Amino acid sequence: MTEVLTEQLVHQKSPQELTKLLYTALIEKLESSSKAIKQKNYLEANQLLQNCNDILYRLGAGINYEAGIVADQLEAIYNYMADRIIEANMNKSIAPIDEVLSLIKIVADAWNTALARGVDKPEKVMLKKKASAYDQDFYYDQGTLDQKE
């Protein structure tokens, strides 16, 4: 089931969750564009492939370059995929779409795995440490707060 994104919902998402949504949207649009080309609906395929490149542009704009070489490599992959999508759109060819689909699924799977493991949540770690220090003086018992004597 596709989540309907309102502007309010977008503001409630973390950057990591927004990236996940962009990957999902990119995969869906690539699959739809492939179907449109097979059905010789080139106008729809053109629009979908343009949307794919717009998503790749947004993904590229969100790269955190403080991540080091991985960020540079990710940018190179996004640029490569954008070029292949343009080629697919110009030639109405499915092969470049399939190639981009296989690449983005690998990237999305890795991203989703890292997201599920909470790899990129330094604020969560900080809260945990603060909570631990705070817990030294207080005990929590199902919603009640009792100070340590």
Short mmCIF file of C-alpha atoms in Angstrom, two decimals:
data_model
loop_
_atom_site.label_atom_id
_atom_site.label_comp_id
_atom_site.label_asym_id
_atom_site.label_seq_id
_atom_site.Cartn_x
_atom_site.Cartn_y
_atom_site.Cartn_z
CA MET A 1 0.00 0.00 0.00
CA THR A 2 1.38 3.37 -0.99
CA GLU A 3 1.45 6.00 1.70
CA VAL A 4 -0.24 9.28 0.77
CA LEU A 5 2.19 12.04 1.60
CA THR A 6 0.79 15.31 2.76
CA GLU A 7 3.03 18.29 3.41
CA GLN A 8 2.50 17.81 7.15
CA LEU A 9 3.50 14.14 6.94
CA VAL A 10 6.64 15.03 5.00
CA HIS A 11 7.70 17.42 7.76
CA GLN A 12 7.23 14.67 10.35
CA LYS A 13 9.59 12.29 8.52
CA SER A 14 13.28 12.12 9.22
CA PRO A 15 15.69 12.69 6.31
CA GLN A 16 16.42 8.97 6.37
CA GLU A 17 12.73 8.10 6.06
CA LEU A 18 12.30 10.60 3.23
CA THR A 19 15.19 8.96 1.39
CA LYS A 20 13.49 5.60 1.82
CA LEU A 21 10.27 7.04 0.37
CA LEU A 22 12.17 8.48 -2.60
CA TYR A 23 13.77 5.09 -3.30
CA THR A 24 10.34 3.44 -3.18
CA ALA A 25 8.83 6.05 -5.50
CA LEU A 26 11.74 5.71 -7.92
CA ILE A 27 11.33 1.93 -8.11
CA GLU A 28 7.57 2.25 -8.69
CA LYS A 29 8.00 4.86 -11.43
CA LEU A 30 10.72 2.86 -13.17
CA GLU A 31 8.49 -0.23 -13.20
CA SER A 32 5.55 1.82 -14.48
CA SER A 33 7.65 3.42 -17.20
CA SER A 34 8.81 -0.01 -18.35
CA LYS A 35 5.18 -1.12 -18.62
CA ALA A 36 4.26 2.07 -20.50
CA ILE A 37 7.02 1.47 -23.07
CA LYS A 38 5.90 -2.14 -23.53
CA GLN A 39 2.36 -0.83 -24.16
CA LYS A 40 3.78 1.80 -26.54
CA ASN A 41 2.37 4.56 -24.36
CA TYR A 42 5.36 6.78 -24.94
CA LEU A 43 3.83 9.96 -23.58
CA GLU A 44 3.24 8.34 -20.19
CA ALA A 45 6.68 6.71 -20.28
CA ASN A 46 8.24 10.10 -21.00
CA GLN A 47 6.50 11.70 -18.01
CA LEU A 48 7.40 8.81 -15.69
CA LEU A 49 11.05 8.81 -16.74
CA GLN A 50 11.24 12.57 -16.21
CA ASN A 51 9.82 12.01 -12.73
CA CYS A 52 12.53 9.39 -12.15
CA ASN A 53 15.25 11.88 -12.96
CA ASP A 54 13.58 14.44 -10.71
CA ILE A 55 13.70 11.91 -7.86
CA LEU A 56 17.36 11.17 -8.58
CA TYR A 57 18.07 14.91 -8.53
CA ARG A 58 16.41 15.17 -5.09
CA LEU A 59 18.34 12.15 -3.84
CA GLY A 60 21.57 13.73 -5.04
CA ALA A 61 20.71 17.01 -3.34
CA GLY A 62 20.25 15.17 -0.05
CA ILE A 63 23.65 13.48 -0.03
CA ASN A 64 25.61 14.13 3.16
CA TYR A 65 29.14 14.75 1.90
CA GLU A 66 30.51 14.49 5.43
CA ALA A 67 30.06 10.74 4.99
CA GLY A 68 33.27 10.67 2.93
CA ILE A 69 33.96 8.58 -0.13
CA VAL A 70 30.65 6.74 0.12
CA ALA A 71 28.86 10.03 -0.59
CA ASP A 72 30.99 10.63 -3.68
CA GLN A 73 30.33 7.10 -4.90
CA LEU A 74 26.61 7.48 -4.31
CA GLU A 75 26.61 10.71 -6.31
CA ALA A 76 28.39 8.92 -9.17
CA ILE A 77 25.80 6.12 -9.09
CA TYR A 78 22.92 8.62 -9.14
CA ASN A 79 24.49 10.48 -12.08
CA TYR A 80 25.01 7.22 -13.96
CA MET A 81 21.41 6.20 -13.35
CA ALA A 82 20.17 9.61 -14.52
CA ASP A 83 22.15 9.23 -17.76
CA ARG A 84 20.72 5.74 -18.32
CA ILE A 85 17.18 7.02 -17.74
CA ILE A 86 17.70 9.77 -20.31
CA GLU A 87 18.97 7.14 -22.73
CA ALA A 88 15.92 4.96 -22.02
CA ASN A 89 13.63 7.91 -22.60
CA MET A 90 15.28 8.98 -25.85
CA ASN A 91 15.29 5.47 -27.33
CA LYS A 92 12.18 4.18 -25.54
CA SER A 93 14.31 1.25 -24.47
CA ILE A 94 13.60 -1.03 -21.52
CA ALA A 95 17.16 -2.35 -21.03
CA PRO A 96 18.51 0.84 -19.38
CA ILE A 97 15.44 0.95 -17.13
CA ASP A 98 16.05 -2.63 -16.04
CA GLU A 99 19.69 -1.79 -15.31
CA VAL A 100 18.73 1.23 -13.20
CA LEU A 101 16.08 -0.83 -11.43
CA SER A 102 18.63 -3.46 -10.45
CA LEU A 103 21.05 -0.78 -9.19
CA ILE A 104 18.49 1.20 -7.21
CA LYS A 105 17.10 -1.95 -5.61
CA ILE A 106 20.58 -2.79 -4.31
CA VAL A 107 21.02 0.74 -2.93
CA ALA A 108 17.49 0.80 -1.47
CA ASP A 109 17.94 -2.61 0.18
CA ALA A 110 21.19 -1.48 1.79
CA TRP A 111 19.55 1.78 2.91
CA ASN A 112 16.52 -0.01 4.36
CA THR A 113 18.75 -2.49 6.19
CA ALA A 114 20.78 0.34 7.73
CA LEU A 115 17.59 2.20 8.61
CA ALA A 116 16.10 -0.90 10.27
CA ARG A 117 19.27 -1.36 12.33
CA GLY A 118 19.30 2.31 13.33
CA VAL A 119 22.83 2.78 12.03
CA ASP A 120 22.33 6.47 11.21
CA LYS A 121 20.66 7.71 14.38
CA PRO A 122 23.25 9.48 16.52
CA GLU A 123 20.51 11.39 18.35
CA LYS A 124 19.05 8.08 19.52
CA VAL A 125 22.39 7.09 21.02
CA MET A 126 22.69 10.49 22.73
CA LEU A 127 19.23 10.17 24.24
CA LYS A 128 20.07 6.72 25.47
CA LYS A 129 23.22 7.96 27.21
CA LYS A 130 21.39 10.88 28.77
CA ALA A 131 18.59 8.62 29.91
CA SER A 132 21.13 6.28 31.48
CA ALA A 133 22.76 9.12 33.42
CA TYR A 134 19.34 10.36 34.46
CA ASP A 135 18.31 6.89 35.54
CA GLN A 136 21.06 6.83 38.14
CA ASP A 137 19.02 9.13 40.34
CA PHE A 138 15.51 8.05 39.43
CA TYR A 139 13.53 4.85 39.11
CA TYR A 140 10.73 4.43 36.60
CA ASP A 141 7.89 2.07 37.30
CA GLN A 142 5.13 1.93 34.68
CA GLY A 143 4.62 5.64 34.38
CA THR A 144 5.32 6.64 37.98
CA LEU A 145 8.48 8.46 38.95
CA ASP A 146 10.11 7.82 42.30
CA GLN A 147 13.29 9.58 43.32
CA LYS A 148 16.12 7.43 44.63
CA GLU A 149 16.65 7.88 48.34
#
